[in-house]
PDB file of C-alpha atoms (C1' of nucleotides) in Angstrom:
ATOM      1  CA  MET A   1      80.355 134.259 104.077  1.00  0.00           C
ATOM      2  CA  LYS A   2      82.740 131.550 104.138  1.00  0.00           C
ATOM      3  CA  THR A   3      85.755 130.549 103.445  1.00  0.00           C
ATOM      4  CA  GLY A   4      86.067 127.021 103.012  1.00  0.00           C
ATOM      5  CA  PHE A   5      87.177 124.221 105.752  1.00  0.00           C
ATOM      6  CA  LYS A   6      90.711 123.215 106.014  1.00  0.00           C
ATOM      7  CA  ILE A   7      91.216 119.486 106.780  1.00  0.00           C
ATOM      8  CA  GLY A   8      91.092 119.491 110.885  1.00  0.00           C
ATOM      9  CA  ASP A   9      88.210 121.481 110.657  1.00  0.00           C
ATOM     10  CA  VAL A  10      86.445 118.643 109.326  1.00  0.00           C
ATOM     11  CA  SER A  11      88.113 115.825 110.753  1.00  0.00           C
ATOM     12  CA  ASP A  12      86.367 117.714 113.944  1.00  0.00           C
ATOM     13  CA  LYS A  13      83.089 118.247 111.979  1.00  0.00           C
ATOM     14  CA  THR A  14      82.832 114.856 110.766  1.00  0.00           C
ATOM     15  CA  GLY A  15      84.866 112.831 113.602  1.00  0.00           C
ATOM     16  CA  LEU A  16      86.752 110.933 110.450  1.00  0.00           C
ATOM     17  CA  THR A  17      90.650 111.322 111.279  1.00  0.00           C
ATOM     18  CA  ILE A  18      92.547 113.649 108.794  1.00  0.00           C
ATOM     19  CA  TYR A  19      94.069 110.346 107.206  1.00  0.00           C
ATOM     20  CA  THR A  20      91.654 108.698 106.575  1.00  0.00           C
ATOM     21  CA  LEU A  21      89.831 112.500 105.079  1.00  0.00           C
ATOM     22  CA  ARG A  22      92.803 112.195 102.728  1.00  0.00           C
ATOM     23  CA  TYR A  23      92.241 108.030 102.196  1.00  0.00           C
ATOM     24  CA  TYR A  24      89.075 108.407 101.104  1.00  0.00           C
ATOM     25  CA  GLU A  25      89.668 111.346  98.532  1.00  0.00           C
ATOM     26  CA  LYS A  26      92.053 109.373  97.309  1.00  0.00           C
ATOM     27  CA  GLU A  27      90.032 107.046  96.467  1.00  0.00           C
ATOM     28  CA  GLY A  28      87.986 108.594  94.233  1.00  0.00           C
ATOM     29  CA  LEU A  29      84.514 108.261  97.347  1.00  0.00           C
ATOM     30  CA  LEU A  30      84.843 112.308  97.560  1.00  0.00           C
ATOM     31  CA  PRO A  31      84.366 114.875  94.661  1.00  0.00           C
ATOM     32  CA  PRO A  32      87.506 116.649  93.854  1.00  0.00           C
ATOM     33  CA  ILE A  33      88.583 119.125  96.283  1.00  0.00           C
ATOM     34  CA  PRO A  34      89.980 122.461  95.358  1.00  0.00           C
ATOM     35  CA  ARG A  35      93.567 123.042  96.485  1.00  0.00           C
ATOM     36  CA  ASP A  36      94.226 126.869  97.692  1.00  0.00           C
ATOM     37  CA  LYS A  37      97.753 127.624  95.445  1.00  0.00           C
ATOM     38  CA  GLN A  38      98.434 130.465  97.909  1.00  0.00           C
ATOM     39  CA  LEU A  39      98.745 128.113 100.816  1.00  0.00           C
ATOM     40  CA  ASN A  40     101.134 125.436  99.972  1.00  0.00           C
ATOM     41  CA  GLY A  41      98.116 123.267  98.265  1.00  0.00           C
ATOM     42  CA  LYS A  42      96.111 122.732 101.576  1.00  0.00           C
ATOM     43  CA  ARG A  43      92.540 121.794 100.817  1.00  0.00           C
ATOM     44  CA  ILE A  44      89.563 124.024 101.072  1.00  0.00           C
ATOM     45  CA  TYR A  45      86.752 121.613 101.905  1.00  0.00           C
ATOM     46  CA  SER A  46      83.145 122.885 101.015  1.00  0.00           C
ATOM     47  CA  ASP A  47      79.692 122.336 102.670  1.00  0.00           C
ATOM     48  CA  ASP A  48      78.618 120.716 100.173  1.00  0.00           C
ATOM     49  CA  HIS A  49      81.952 118.496 100.584  1.00  0.00           C
ATOM     50  CA  ILE A  50      80.623 117.928 104.114  1.00  0.00           C
ATOM     51  CA  PHE A  51      77.748 116.832 103.389  1.00  0.00           C
ATOM     52  CA  TRP A  52      79.438 114.726 101.225  1.00  0.00           C
ATOM     53  CA  ILE A  53      81.537 112.717 103.820  1.00  0.00           C
ATOM     54  CA  GLU A  54      78.265 113.194 105.919  1.00  0.00           C
ATOM     55  CA  LEU A  55      76.958 110.687 103.595  1.00  0.00           C
ATOM     56  CA  VAL A  56      79.906 108.296 102.905  1.00  0.00           C
ATOM     57  CA  ARG A  57      80.251 107.944 106.645  1.00  0.00           C
ATOM     58  CA  CYS A  58      76.834 107.396 107.132  1.00  0.00           C
ATOM     59  CA  LEU A  59      76.942 104.534 104.469  1.00  0.00           C
ATOM     60  CA  ARG A  60      80.133 103.137 106.531  1.00  0.00           C
ATOM     61  CA  GLU A  61      78.159 103.138 109.219  1.00  0.00           C
ATOM     62  CA  THR A  62      75.677 100.831 108.160  1.00  0.00           C
ATOM     63  CA  GLY A  63      78.639  98.724 107.069  1.00  0.00           C
ATOM     64  CA  MET A  64      79.185  99.191 103.933  1.00  0.00           C
ATOM     65  CA  PRO A  65      82.031  98.114 101.821  1.00  0.00           C
ATOM     66  CA  LEU A  66      84.683 100.981 100.076  1.00  0.00           C
ATOM     67  CA  ASP A  67      83.805 100.366  96.311  1.00  0.00           C
ATOM     68  CA  LYS A  68      79.581 100.244  96.860  1.00  0.00           C
ATOM     69  CA  ILE A  69      80.041 103.525  98.497  1.00  0.00           C
ATOM     70  CA  ARG A  70      82.431 104.308  95.303  1.00  0.00           C
ATOM     71  CA  GLU A  71      80.145 103.634  93.206  1.00  0.00           C
ATOM     72  CA  ILE A  72      77.065 105.317  94.800  1.00  0.00           C
ATOM     73  CA  VAL A  73      78.742 108.429  95.060  1.00  0.00           C
ATOM     74  CA  ARG A  74      79.443 107.634  91.340  1.00  0.00           C
ATOM     75  CA  LEU A  75      76.180 107.835  91.082  1.00  0.00           C
ATOM     76  CA  SER A  76      74.884 110.654  92.731  1.00  0.00           C
ATOM     77  CA  ILE A  77      77.581 112.807  90.680  1.00  0.00           C
ATOM     78  CA  ILE A  78      75.596 111.694  87.936  1.00  0.00           C
ATOM     79  CA  GLY A  79      72.148 113.061  88.896  1.00  0.00           C
ATOM     80  CA  ASP A  80      68.439 112.269  89.997  1.00  0.00           C
ATOM     81  CA  GLU A  81      68.315 109.757  87.034  1.00  0.00           C
ATOM     82  CA  THR A  82      70.432 107.361  88.954  1.00  0.00           C
ATOM     83  CA  ILE A  83      68.145 107.697  91.717  1.00  0.00           C
ATOM     84  CA  GLU A  84      66.952 103.637  91.715  1.00  0.00           C
ATOM     85  CA  GLU A  85      70.283 102.078  90.313  1.00  0.00           C
ATOM     86  CA  ARG A  86      71.760 103.572  93.805  1.00  0.00           C
ATOM     87  CA  LYS A  87      68.445 102.593  95.747  1.00  0.00           C
ATOM     88  CA  SER A  88      69.018  98.307  94.694  1.00  0.00           C
ATOM     89  CA  ILE A  89      72.780  98.791  95.793  1.00  0.00           C
ATOM     90  CA  LEU A  90      70.972  99.629  98.904  1.00  0.00           C
ATOM     91  CA  PHE A  91      68.160  96.827  99.028  1.00  0.00           C
ATOM     92  CA  GLU A  92      71.441  94.886  97.618  1.00  0.00           C
ATOM     93  CA  HIS A  93      73.128  96.218 100.761  1.00  0.00           C
ATOM     94  CA  GLU A  94      70.514  95.249 102.931  1.00  0.00           C
ATOM     95  CA  LYS A  95      70.082  91.416 102.033  1.00  0.00           C
ATOM     96  CA  ALA A  96      73.151  91.000 103.099  1.00  0.00           C
ATOM     97  CA  VAL A  97      72.464  92.911 106.824  1.00  0.00           C
ATOM     98  CA  VAL A  98      70.119  90.333 107.237  1.00  0.00           C
ATOM     99  CA  GLU A  99      72.009  87.604 105.830  1.00  0.00           C
ATOM    100  CA  LYS A 100      74.714  88.625 108.153  1.00  0.00           C
ATOM    101  CA  ILE A 101      71.673  88.884 111.254  1.00  0.00           C
ATOM    102  CA  GLU A 102      71.112  85.249 110.555  1.00  0.00           C
ATOM    103  CA  ASP A 103      74.142  84.073 110.149  1.00  0.00           C
ATOM    104  CA  LEU A 104      75.314  85.242 113.632  1.00  0.00           C
ATOM    105  CA  ASN A 105      71.856  83.818 115.289  1.00  0.00           C
ATOM    106  CA  LYS A 106      73.183  80.464 113.945  1.00  0.00           C
ATOM    107  CA  THR A 107      76.440  81.272 115.440  1.00  0.00           C
ATOM    108  CA  LEU A 108      75.042  82.187 118.449  1.00  0.00           C
ATOM    109  CA  LYS A 109      73.032  78.841 118.965  1.00  0.00           C
ATOM    110  CA  LYS A 110      76.187  77.327 118.066  1.00  0.00           C
ATOM    111  CA  ILE A 111      78.150  79.102 120.653  1.00  0.00           C
ATOM    112  CA  ARG A 112      75.321  78.186 123.314  1.00  0.00           C
ATOM    113  CA  LYS A 113      75.429  74.106 122.328  1.00  0.00           C
ATOM    114  CA  LYS A 114      79.776  74.744 123.033  1.00  0.00           C
ATOM    115  CA  ILE A 115      78.671  75.810 126.404  1.00  0.00           C
ATOM    116  CA  ALA A 116      76.134  73.426 127.179  1.00  0.00           C
ATOM    117  CA  PHE A 117      78.448  70.678 126.140  1.00  0.00           C
ATOM    118  CA  TYR A 118      80.675  71.813 128.909  1.00  0.00           C
ATOM    119  CA  ASN A 119      77.883  71.903 131.427  1.00  0.00           C
ATOM    120  CA  GLY A 120      77.330  68.084 130.203  1.00  0.00           C
ATOM    121  CA  GLU A 121      74.288  68.395 128.536  1.00  0.00           C
ATOM    122  CA  THR A 122      74.769  67.695 125.147  1.00  0.00           C
ATOM    123  CA  ASP A 123      77.975  65.214 123.889  1.00  0.00           C
ATOM    124  CA  LYS A 124      78.312  66.813 120.567  1.00  0.00           C
ATOM    125  CA  CYS A 125      80.119  70.453 119.618  1.00  0.00           C
TER     126      CYS A 125
ATOM    127  CA  MET B   1      92.408  48.844 111.058  1.00  0.00           C
ATOM    128  CA  LYS B   2      93.230  52.693 110.036  1.00  0.00           C
ATOM    129  CA  THR B   3      96.451  54.070 108.711  1.00  0.00           C
ATOM    130  CA  GLY B   4      96.055  57.681 109.608  1.00  0.00           C
ATOM    131  CA  PHE B   5      94.395  60.182 106.874  1.00  0.00           C
ATOM    132  CA  LYS B   6      96.277  62.692 104.641  1.00  0.00           C
ATOM    133  CA  ILE B   7      96.481  66.026 103.940  1.00  0.00           C
ATOM    134  CA  GLY B   8      93.375  65.555 100.767  1.00  0.00           C
ATOM    135  CA  ASP B   9      91.425  63.190 102.907  1.00  0.00           C
ATOM    136  CA  VAL B  10      91.036  65.542 105.781  1.00  0.00           C
ATOM    137  CA  SER B  11      90.301  68.597 103.759  1.00  0.00           C
ATOM    138  CA  ASP B  12      87.878  66.396 102.320  1.00  0.00           C
ATOM    139  CA  LYS B  13      86.378  65.213 105.527  1.00  0.00           C
ATOM    140  CA  THR B  14      86.114  68.558 107.149  1.00  0.00           C
ATOM    141  CA  GLY B  15      85.973  71.471 103.989  1.00  0.00           C
ATOM    142  CA  LEU B  16      88.855  73.159 105.128  1.00  0.00           C
ATOM    143  CA  THR B  17      91.537  73.560 102.319  1.00  0.00           C
ATOM    144  CA  ILE B  18      94.674  71.615 102.716  1.00  0.00           C
ATOM    145  CA  TYR B  19      95.994  75.337 102.753  1.00  0.00           C
ATOM    146  CA  THR B  20      94.360  76.619 106.279  1.00  0.00           C
ATOM    147  CA  LEU B  21      95.070  72.846 107.299  1.00  0.00           C
ATOM    148  CA  ARG B  22      98.668  73.829 106.985  1.00  0.00           C
ATOM    149  CA  TYR B  23      98.215  77.138 108.515  1.00  0.00           C
ATOM    150  CA  TYR B  24      96.068  75.852 111.142  1.00  0.00           C
ATOM    151  CA  GLU B  25      98.577  73.553 112.359  1.00  0.00           C
ATOM    152  CA  LYS B  26     101.778  75.621 111.681  1.00  0.00           C
ATOM    153  CA  GLU B  27      99.470  78.638 113.808  1.00  0.00           C
ATOM    154  CA  GLY B  28      99.108  76.262 117.017  1.00  0.00           C
ATOM    155  CA  LEU B  29      95.832  75.492 116.216  1.00  0.00           C
ATOM    156  CA  LEU B  30      96.650  72.142 116.224  1.00  0.00           C
ATOM    157  CA  PRO B  31      97.935  69.456 118.036  1.00  0.00           C
ATOM    158  CA  PRO B  32     101.115  68.696 116.488  1.00  0.00           C
ATOM    159  CA  ILE B  33     100.346  66.229 113.272  1.00  0.00           C
ATOM    160  CA  PRO B  34     102.743  63.074 113.415  1.00  0.00           C
ATOM    161  CA  ARG B  35     105.122  62.922 109.709  1.00  0.00           C
ATOM    162  CA  ASP B  36     105.381  59.340 107.573  1.00  0.00           C
ATOM    163  CA  LYS B  37     109.200  59.476 107.949  1.00  0.00           C
ATOM    164  CA  GLN B  38     108.615  56.634 104.483  1.00  0.00           C
ATOM    165  CA  LEU B  39     106.964  58.960 102.671  1.00  0.00           C
ATOM    166  CA  ASN B  40     108.586  62.370 102.162  1.00  0.00           C
ATOM    167  CA  GLY B  41     107.404  63.525 105.651  1.00  0.00           C
ATOM    168  CA  LYS B  42     103.361  63.713 104.961  1.00  0.00           C
ATOM    169  CA  ARG B  43     101.346  64.634 107.344  1.00  0.00           C
ATOM    170  CA  ILE B  44      99.286  61.441 109.463  1.00  0.00           C
ATOM    171  CA  TYR B  45      95.893  62.730 110.339  1.00  0.00           C
ATOM    172  CA  SER B  46      94.370  60.394 112.569  1.00  0.00           C
ATOM    173  CA  ASP B  47      90.361  60.237 114.385  1.00  0.00           C
ATOM    174  CA  ASP B  48      91.680  62.538 117.220  1.00  0.00           C
ATOM    175  CA  HIS B  49      93.207  64.929 114.800  1.00  0.00           C
ATOM    176  CA  ILE B  50      89.366  65.237 112.539  1.00  0.00           C
ATOM    177  CA  PHE B  51      87.894  65.552 115.650  1.00  0.00           C
ATOM    178  CA  TRP B  52      89.977  68.681 117.007  1.00  0.00           C
ATOM    179  CA  ILE B  53      89.712  70.027 113.339  1.00  0.00           C
ATOM    180  CA  GLU B  54      86.203  69.901 113.711  1.00  0.00           C
ATOM    181  CA  LEU B  55      86.469  71.736 116.835  1.00  0.00           C
ATOM    182  CA  VAL B  56      88.400  74.532 115.490  1.00  0.00           C
ATOM    183  CA  ARG B  57      85.873  75.074 111.956  1.00  0.00           C
ATOM    184  CA  CYS B  58      82.718  74.640 114.859  1.00  0.00           C
ATOM    185  CA  LEU B  59      84.821  77.307 116.528  1.00  0.00           C
ATOM    186  CA  ARG B  60      85.769  79.602 113.432  1.00  0.00           C
ATOM    187  CA  GLU B  61      81.814  79.996 112.443  1.00  0.00           C
ATOM    188  CA  THR B  62      81.177  81.316 115.464  1.00  0.00           C
ATOM    189  CA  GLY B  63      82.766  84.176 113.972  1.00  0.00           C
ATOM    190  CA  MET B  64      85.923  83.744 117.260  1.00  0.00           C
ATOM    191  CA  PRO B  65      89.225  84.983 116.100  1.00  0.00           C
ATOM    192  CA  LEU B  66      92.523  82.626 116.266  1.00  0.00           C
ATOM    193  CA  ASP B  67      93.807  83.427 119.259  1.00  0.00           C
ATOM    194  CA  LYS B  68      90.830  82.879 121.229  1.00  0.00           C
ATOM    195  CA  ILE B  69      90.706  79.205 119.701  1.00  0.00           C
ATOM    196  CA  ARG B  70      94.128  78.628 120.175  1.00  0.00           C
ATOM    197  CA  GLU B  71      93.848  79.363 123.355  1.00  0.00           C
ATOM    198  CA  ILE B  72      90.451  77.438 123.941  1.00  0.00           C
ATOM    199  CA  VAL B  73      92.807  74.417 122.411  1.00  0.00           C
ATOM    200  CA  ARG B  74      95.641  74.920 124.903  1.00  0.00           C
ATOM    201  CA  LEU B  75      93.236  74.697 127.690  1.00  0.00           C
ATOM    202  CA  SER B  76      91.687  71.654 126.189  1.00  0.00           C
ATOM    203  CA  ILE B  77      94.628  69.912 125.823  1.00  0.00           C
ATOM    204  CA  ILE B  78      95.774  70.731 129.767  1.00  0.00           C
ATOM    205  CA  GLY B  79      92.328  68.746 131.255  1.00  0.00           C
ATOM    206  CA  ASP B  80      88.953  68.575 132.215  1.00  0.00           C
ATOM    207  CA  GLU B  81      89.843  71.493 135.150  1.00  0.00           C
ATOM    208  CA  THR B  82      90.405  74.041 132.381  1.00  0.00           C
ATOM    209  CA  ILE B  83      86.784  73.587 131.489  1.00  0.00           C
ATOM    210  CA  GLU B  84      85.431  76.775 133.582  1.00  0.00           C
ATOM    211  CA  GLU B  85      87.873  78.378 131.832  1.00  0.00           C
ATOM    212  CA  ARG B  86      87.134  78.164 128.180  1.00  0.00           C
ATOM    213  CA  LYS B  87      83.594  78.585 129.271  1.00  0.00           C
ATOM    214  CA  SER B  88      84.398  81.646 130.317  1.00  0.00           C
ATOM    215  CA  ILE B  89      85.871  82.025 126.907  1.00  0.00           C
ATOM    216  CA  LEU B  90      82.442  81.000 125.182  1.00  0.00           C
ATOM    217  CA  PHE B  91      80.679  83.722 127.058  1.00  0.00           C
ATOM    218  CA  GLU B  92      82.843  86.755 126.164  1.00  0.00           C
ATOM    219  CA  HIS B  93      82.425  85.759 122.370  1.00  0.00           C
ATOM    220  CA  GLU B  94      78.347  84.788 123.035  1.00  0.00           C
ATOM    221  CA  LYS B  95      78.559  88.433 124.420  1.00  0.00           C
ATOM    222  CA  ALA B  96      80.418  89.964 121.075  1.00  0.00           C
ATOM    223  CA  VAL B  97      78.053  87.797 118.821  1.00  0.00           C
ATOM    224  CA  VAL B  98      75.102  89.145 120.692  1.00  0.00           C
ATOM    225  CA  GLU B  99      76.167  93.353 120.682  1.00  0.00           C
ATOM    226  CA  LYS B 100      77.576  92.177 116.636  1.00  0.00           C
ATOM    227  CA  ILE B 101      73.768  91.424 116.113  1.00  0.00           C
ATOM    228  CA  GLU B 102      72.754  94.732 117.620  1.00  0.00           C
ATOM    229  CA  ASP B 103      74.825  96.615 115.743  1.00  0.00           C
ATOM    230  CA  LEU B 104      73.423  95.188 112.826  1.00  0.00           C
ATOM    231  CA  ASN B 105      70.614  95.715 113.670  1.00  0.00           C
ATOM    232  CA  LYS B 106      71.219  99.326 113.902  1.00  0.00           C
ATOM    233  CA  THR B 107      72.059  99.319 110.248  1.00  0.00           C
ATOM    234  CA  LEU B 108      69.906  97.704 108.700  1.00  0.00           C
ATOM    235  CA  LYS B 109      67.673 100.615 110.585  1.00  0.00           C
ATOM    236  CA  LYS B 110      69.660 103.064 108.448  1.00  0.00           C
ATOM    237  CA  ILE B 111      69.966 101.655 104.984  1.00  0.00           C
ATOM    238  CA  ARG B 112      66.114 101.667 105.613  1.00  0.00           C
ATOM    239  CA  LYS B 113      66.018 104.802 106.362  1.00  0.00           C
ATOM    240  CA  LYS B 114      67.955 105.708 103.266  1.00  0.00           C
ATOM    241  CA  ILE B 115      66.249 103.951 101.040  1.00  0.00           C
ATOM    242  CA  ALA B 116      63.246 105.523 102.798  1.00  0.00           C
ATOM    243  CA  PHE B 117      65.015 109.133 101.666  1.00  0.00           C
ATOM    244  CA  TYR B 118      65.564 108.254  98.393  1.00  0.00           C
ATOM    245  CA  ASN B 119      61.958 107.721  97.861  1.00  0.00           C
ATOM    246  CA  GLY B 120      61.340 111.037  99.415  1.00  0.00           C
ATOM    247  CA  GLU B 121      60.483 109.933 102.812  1.00  0.00           C
ATOM    248  CA  THR B 122      62.351 111.756 104.913  1.00  0.00           C
ATOM    249  CA  ASP B 123      64.984 114.441 104.604  1.00  0.00           C
ATOM    250  CA  LYS B 124      67.920 113.702 106.247  1.00  0.00           C
ATOM    251  CA  CYS B 125      70.572 110.651 106.183  1.00  0.00           C
TER     252      CYS B 125
ATOM    253  C1'  DG C   1     111.099  55.963  80.789  1.00  0.00           C
ATOM    254  C1'  DA C   2     108.388  60.363  81.604  1.00  0.00           C
ATOM    255  C1'  DT C   3     104.541  62.317  83.061  1.00  0.00           C
ATOM    256  C1'  DT C   4     100.978  62.641  86.689  1.00  0.00           C
ATOM    257  C1'  DG C   5      99.368  63.259  91.028  1.00  0.00           C
ATOM    258  C1'  DA C   6      99.443  64.060  95.797  1.00  0.00           C
ATOM    259  C1'  DC C   7     102.594  65.811  99.005  1.00  0.00           C
ATOM    260  C1'  DC C   8     106.762  68.415 101.134  1.00  0.00           C
ATOM    261  C1'  DT C   9     108.581  73.252 102.903  1.00  0.00           C
ATOM    262  C1'  DC C  10     109.229  78.227 102.982  1.00  0.00           C
ATOM    263  C1'  DG C  11     108.464  82.472 101.769  1.00  0.00           C
ATOM    264  C1'  DA C  12     105.510  85.875  99.946  1.00  0.00           C
ATOM    265  C1'  DG C  13     100.817  87.979  98.328  1.00  0.00           C
ATOM    266  C1'  DT C  14      95.956  89.131  99.392  1.00  0.00           C
ATOM    267  C1'  DC C  15      92.295  91.959 100.548  1.00  0.00           C
ATOM    268  C1'  DT C  16      89.997  95.988 103.778  1.00  0.00           C
ATOM    269  C1'  DA C  17      90.545  99.976 105.204  1.00  0.00           C
ATOM    270  C1'  DC C  18      92.586 102.209 107.358  1.00  0.00           C
ATOM    271  C1'  DT C  19      96.897 104.142 109.803  1.00  0.00           C
ATOM    272  C1'  DC C  20     101.409 106.703 110.055  1.00  0.00           C
ATOM    273  C1'  DA C  21     106.280 108.532 109.299  1.00  0.00           C
ATOM    274  C1'  DA C  22     110.058 111.251 107.116  1.00  0.00           C
ATOM    275  C1'  DG C  23     110.587 115.109 104.528  1.00  0.00           C
ATOM    276  C1'  DC C  24     109.121 119.212 103.524  1.00  0.00           C
ATOM    277  C1'  DT C  25     106.212 124.117 103.186  1.00  0.00           C
ATOM    278  C1'  DG C  26     104.308 127.731 105.076  1.00  0.00           C
ATOM    279  C1'  DT C  27     101.731 130.768 109.247  1.00  0.00           C
ATOM    280  C1'  DT C  28     101.488 132.249 113.785  1.00  0.00           C
ATOM    281  C1'  DA C  29     102.974 132.298 118.415  1.00  0.00           C
ATOM    282  C1'  DT C  30     106.916 133.751 122.071  1.00  0.00           C
TER     283       DT C  30
ATOM    284  C1'  DA D   1     113.948 134.354 114.896  1.00  0.00           C
ATOM    285  C1'  DT D   2     112.623 130.148 116.429  1.00  0.00           C
ATOM    286  C1'  DA D   3     110.006 127.300 117.704  1.00  0.00           C
ATOM    287  C1'  DA D   4     105.766 125.293 117.334  1.00  0.00           C
ATOM    288  C1'  DC D   5     101.453 123.830 114.249  1.00  0.00           C
ATOM    289  C1'  DA D   6      99.070 122.552 110.712  1.00  0.00           C
ATOM    290  C1'  DG D   7      99.122 121.079 106.009  1.00  0.00           C
ATOM    291  C1'  DC D   8     101.119 118.690 102.258  1.00  0.00           C
ATOM    292  C1'  DT D   9     102.493 114.179  99.074  1.00  0.00           C
ATOM    293  C1'  DT D  10     104.691 109.593  98.802  1.00  0.00           C
ATOM    294  C1'  DG D  11     104.614 105.864  99.794  1.00  0.00           C
ATOM    295  C1'  DA D  12     105.582 101.661 103.692  1.00  0.00           C
ATOM    296  C1'  DG D  13     103.194  99.372 107.369  1.00  0.00           C
ATOM    297  C1'  DT D  14      98.909  97.030 109.982  1.00  0.00           C
ATOM    298  C1'  DA D  15      95.822  93.377 111.240  1.00  0.00           C
ATOM    299  C1'  DG D  16      93.589  88.807 110.736  1.00  0.00           C
ATOM    300  C1'  DA D  17      92.544  84.877 108.591  1.00  0.00           C
ATOM    301  C1'  DC D  18      94.264  82.698 104.093  1.00  0.00           C
ATOM    302  C1'  DT D  19      96.255  81.273  99.629  1.00  0.00           C
ATOM    303  C1'  DC D  20      99.887  80.794  96.400  1.00  0.00           C
ATOM    304  C1'  DG D  21     104.087  80.486  94.011  1.00  0.00           C
ATOM    305  C1'  DA D  22     108.467  77.694  93.476  1.00  0.00           C
ATOM    306  C1'  DG D  23     110.901  74.144  93.904  1.00  0.00           C
ATOM    307  C1'  DG D  24     111.474  70.218  95.713  1.00  0.00           C
ATOM    308  C1'  DT D  25     110.050  64.246  96.876  1.00  0.00           C
ATOM    309  C1'  DC D  26     108.105  60.009  96.146  1.00  0.00           C
ATOM    310  C1'  DA D  27     104.715  56.468  94.142  1.00  0.00           C
ATOM    311  C1'  DA D  28     102.255  55.097  90.464  1.00  0.00           C
ATOM    312  C1'  DT D  29     101.098  55.198  86.093  1.00  0.00           C
ATOM    313  C1'  DC D  30     100.924  54.880  80.630  1.00  0.00           C
TER     314       DC D  30
END
DNA sequence: GATTGACCTCGAGTCTACTCAAGCTGTTAT
DNA sequence: ATAACAGCTTGAGTAGACTCGAGGTCAATC
């Protein structure tokens, strides 16, 4: 029997702060969270909410910006017919990450060149 | 014979906007830039300034935060006896970049896992 | 002589993703 | 019953790195 979770529980479960949880809701990254009318309007999270939050957290960990996540969440709510669209968002994101890695590798080269410069090995930045 | 460059020239030369150039000066990332007293106090940039700006741009491109660049600039002004110190800032930054690359590679794995999930190949995020 | 264009300063606005303060309600512990 | 605790809302603040608007000066051009 489940009575649902309070925000503090969810924070413990997911590792997100209660601030972040409320923020994500406000930003439309989560489906609406019902309130306990008896209890000062407290949010009551279900297992489904936990699942959603894990999904959002997972996407954030991949470095995806919130507006893309919002889009994926929106598509997920629509249903399975949006899977291809969601996948293409992920592919796009994958590409962006690959590019970022390439950029950073170039960066690394520059830094090492700069260090070499300080070692008197080269003469240009 | 050089009369010095105006901010617009420098912007063209370095690829930084005039806003950014003024911002960098304000933030102490460049040595003081003399003004033309005849001409409404226009900044007059020398070749040395161009060199400095290229350096700052180069460091920025490596993803170095402005306060570290400010420190390198400060040390550079002092003289050659600060080269070791500057190098250690660069080493530190190099380490940070390497870590970032590692993080992004993990990220990439997650995204690919997520895509696989949408392809029905796995069952967990 | 009026407009255009490049420059000036100062201060404010932008973006992203939170993070928190103030002021309030309701439950639980002493 | 009084305090501590967990939650609520609204709105503001934070950080980093710009980016720009307003209002003004000056020289050259039409």
